[in-house]
Amino acid sequence: MKKIFGYPESLTPSPTHYCPGCTHGTIHRMVAESLDELGLRERTVGIAPVGCSVLAYNFFNCDMFEASHGRAPAVATGAKRCRPDMIVFTYQGDGDLASIGMAEIIHAANRGEKITVIFVNNAIYGMTGGQMAPTTMPGQVTTTCPFGRDPGHEGYPIRVVELLNTLKTSAFLARVAVHTPLSIIEAKKAIREAFRLQSEDVCFTMVEVLSVCPTNWGLTNTESNKWLEENMVPYYPLGVLKRPDGDETPTPETVASMEGA
Amino acid sequence: MPKIVVDEKRCKGCERCKEACPQGVISMSDKLNEKGYFFAVPKDQPRCLGCMLCAISCPDVAIEVFVHGTQYQFVSY
Amino acid sequence: MAKVLMKGCEAIGEAAIRAGCRNFFGYPITPQTEVPEYLAKRFPEVGGVFVQAESEVAAINMLYGGAGMGKRVLTTSSSPGISLMAEGVSYIAACHLPVVLVNIVRAGPGLGGILPAQSDYLQATKGHGHGDYKLVVLAPSSVQEAVDLIYEAFDLADRYLTPVMVMGDGMIGQMMEPVELPAMRDLDDLPVKPWATTGAKGRKPNIINSLYLKEEECNANNWKLKEKYDEIERNEKRSETYACRGEKLDVLIVAYGTMARICKTAADEVKRVDKKKIGLFRPITLWPYPYEALAKEALKAKRVLVVEMSTGQMIEDVKLAVLGKRPIDFYGLTGGMVPSPDDVAAKLREILK
């Protein structure tokens, strides 16, 4: 028999500490598959955030950094400017990227650092126990907006890829989701495209991934998928928002099988 | 005949694979694994199409998919 | 080698290049902005990469990234910017990474002023970032010494895998003095860094991390750091004395950086006019502080006078060195005011009465 779907080389064998059904695992796997398919593992360095994925350095089988909260794009800038021949990616959550790290992500994107940013948006702060994030939806209950987020008091959620889309610097900006198998397939295309563009030295690349957090949303897996579909997707539209200048529709290679890579 | 292999130890019983499978191949076991989860089991293996949607959905990379010879590619992943 | 007349900031930039630094990440702040400006122009000539970061917070994290890649990296800033870097330096120290920082101290606290001061001593030697770590702090008193110490700081940082700060003040940054620049280091001749994250080809991945959730592992990292600092304390204490050769002094002045030069002039004046024996002790490493050397010199004098451009920071270390064996006086002006030799002489005369 032939194996057509197996364990990526760019993931360590370690089981993850993420909650059952947490889509961090899916996203980690897709990043790892992309690195494998493009043959990038041996010249990649990833930068872990502070958040649920703080221990990402235990799961990715490549050189890794642990950055301080929000500063991963700055660490990535330092790494990439010192070694432009390497593939540098950051993996960040909503607090890390859209709250404390807002200045760093905007400026890394604006300078056009040729890095890949994976932004996991689950509309809440997971690791610290379910507080409001800049991406929390209006009406959503969290521990620091226990009566539901009130736009009059807490403002509206921030749409990060749209924000970065106002910058003139060339970039690849996409938003995807991972709550259904078909959305995961689209997500994989965007993530691989982002790494492919970096491997060809094209531009800043970022993929925002709408994800679930069943534990802190207080919902089952099935309910979480539904909640994401009904509440987040309408507000955070999916799709590729920006492609590098002068580029027509990029055509990621279709991979027929997971074997080899 | 395509088949899937589930790593019981890695499975956290999130049931994403069960939901993803269009063929109803997967059920959750009634035994707990060592981490205390009801893990996924391919109870109806003959119905497997090799579409890989279960493996694609698994956050714990607990599923491997095997096929014989020529396999219809349901999704480009 | 010929001497060149250079502004302190520019000499600092050039010294870093000579030491093998090709990556700078920093932010403008008076009175050190000339360093990034100089490097922005000079780096392309030597294949260096200059990045103006969006803030000092970003700059120190860029430094962290660059250091982890195994490169010699530099940032320069001034007091408020150095405050912003505190968390980043804690991370760098915890990860055993080499970086060189320069603080061109200005008046504080808060926005303070843009003129020179020495009010960051405690920040650099006792405080700054959180956790049990130390910053190696070198204090030059001339532009030439700044050049020499920067050049050496990169070697110290690489040898001990630790952040090293060269602490000047606005005068060092802004004045022009003749300097002899060191030879350009061969980039292929720099220390090898097998721990750097240069790509996991043919080896296990390297991880640059300071998170240790298991308390035994965190404890172990702390003691590993302590061992390193103990070794630095054994090997790297530096100081200089002036006119201390006799056994009996009336006053021993303790001052560092540019204040030491001013105090030297004041000491000479009081020696010549009042016929008193005034010696000067100048610590060059503020951490590790040369307590033993100072204790020895202090016993030669009847009193000790500490002179700083602050309200009294290094005096705490002087008290630790002297251990109550001699009376200690203090003279300080801060906020950007620089004591003149006459000011110091007046204080000397006052305490000699």
PDB file of C-alpha atoms in Angstrom, chain B residues 2-56:
ATOM      1  CA  PRO B   2      -8.011   2.745   0.820  1.00  0.00           C
ATOM      2  CA  LYS B   3      -7.575   2.631   4.545  1.00  0.00           C
ATOM      3  CA  ILE B   4      -6.752   4.922   7.445  1.00  0.00           C
ATOM      4  CA  VAL B   5      -4.664   4.201  10.496  1.00  0.00           C
ATOM      5  CA  VAL B   6      -5.402   6.178  13.667  1.00  0.00           C
ATOM      6  CA  ASP B   7      -2.679   6.609  16.285  1.00  0.00           C
ATOM      7  CA  GLU B   8      -4.749   6.035  19.418  1.00  0.00           C
ATOM      8  CA  LYS B   9      -2.149   7.627  21.671  1.00  0.00           C
ATOM      9  CA  ARG B  10      -2.134  10.931  19.789  1.00  0.00           C
ATOM     10  CA  CYS B  11      -5.914  11.166  19.393  1.00  0.00           C
ATOM     11  CA  LYS B  12      -7.642  13.639  21.729  1.00  0.00           C
ATOM     12  CA  GLY B  13     -11.157  12.599  20.840  1.00  0.00           C
ATOM     13  CA  CYS B  14     -12.092  15.915  19.274  1.00  0.00           C
ATOM     14  CA  GLU B  15     -14.245  14.153  16.639  1.00  0.00           C
ATOM     15  CA  ARG B  16     -13.228  16.456  13.779  1.00  0.00           C
ATOM     16  CA  CYS B  17     -12.347  13.409  11.702  1.00  0.00           C
ATOM     17  CA  LYS B  18     -15.697  11.823  12.382  1.00  0.00           C
ATOM     18  CA  GLU B  19     -17.458  15.003  11.246  1.00  0.00           C
ATOM     19  CA  ALA B  20     -15.273  15.356   8.196  1.00  0.00           C
ATOM     20  CA  CYS B  21     -15.750  11.839   6.899  1.00  0.00           C
ATOM     21  CA  PRO B  22     -18.407  11.763   4.194  1.00  0.00           C
ATOM     22  CA  GLN B  23     -18.667   7.989   4.516  1.00  0.00           C
ATOM     23  CA  GLY B  24     -19.234   7.513   8.234  1.00  0.00           C
ATOM     24  CA  VAL B  25     -16.080   5.409   8.528  1.00  0.00           C
ATOM     25  CA  ILE B  26     -15.060   6.793  11.908  1.00  0.00           C
ATOM     26  CA  SER B  27     -16.649   6.273  15.298  1.00  0.00           C
ATOM     27  CA  MET B  28     -15.333   7.108  18.723  1.00  0.00           C
ATOM     28  CA  SER B  29     -14.217   4.155  20.828  1.00  0.00           C
ATOM     29  CA  ASP B  30     -15.840   3.284  24.115  1.00  0.00           C
ATOM     30  CA  LYS B  31     -12.450   2.715  25.678  1.00  0.00           C
ATOM     31  CA  LEU B  32     -10.201   5.518  26.934  1.00  0.00           C
ATOM     32  CA  ASN B  33      -6.635   5.958  25.769  1.00  0.00           C
ATOM     33  CA  GLU B  34      -3.845   6.608  28.265  1.00  0.00           C
ATOM     34  CA  LYS B  35      -4.537  10.356  28.188  1.00  0.00           C
ATOM     35  CA  GLY B  36      -8.183   9.738  29.033  1.00  0.00           C
ATOM     36  CA  TYR B  37      -9.737  10.450  25.637  1.00  0.00           C
ATOM     37  CA  PHE B  38     -12.284   8.418  23.664  1.00  0.00           C
ATOM     38  CA  PHE B  39     -10.180   8.009  20.561  1.00  0.00           C
ATOM     39  CA  ALA B  40     -11.280   7.723  16.926  1.00  0.00           C
ATOM     40  CA  VAL B  41     -11.603   4.273  15.415  1.00  0.00           C
ATOM     41  CA  PRO B  42     -12.151   3.425  11.731  1.00  0.00           C
ATOM     42  CA  LYS B  43     -15.034   1.110  12.510  1.00  0.00           C
ATOM     43  CA  ASP B  44     -16.273   0.973   8.937  1.00  0.00           C
ATOM     44  CA  GLN B  45     -12.952   0.748   7.069  1.00  0.00           C
ATOM     45  CA  PRO B  46     -14.430  -0.801   3.878  1.00  0.00           C
ATOM     46  CA  ARG B  47     -16.356   2.423   3.242  1.00  0.00           C
ATOM     47  CA  CYS B  48     -13.144   4.467   3.122  1.00  0.00           C
ATOM     48  CA  LEU B  49     -12.637   6.346  -0.163  1.00  0.00           C
ATOM     49  CA  GLY B  50      -9.135   7.646   0.554  1.00  0.00           C
ATOM     50  CA  CYS B  51     -10.414  11.240   0.330  1.00  0.00           C
ATOM     51  CA  MET B  52      -8.085  12.251   3.211  1.00  0.00           C
ATOM     52  CA  LEU B  53     -10.625  14.670   4.700  1.00  0.00           C
ATOM     53  CA  CYS B  54     -10.238  13.013   8.119  1.00  0.00           C
ATOM     54  CA  ALA B  55      -6.471  13.340   8.103  1.00  0.00           C
ATOM     55  CA  ILE B  56      -6.731  16.891   6.801  1.00  0.00           C
TER      56      ILE B  56
END
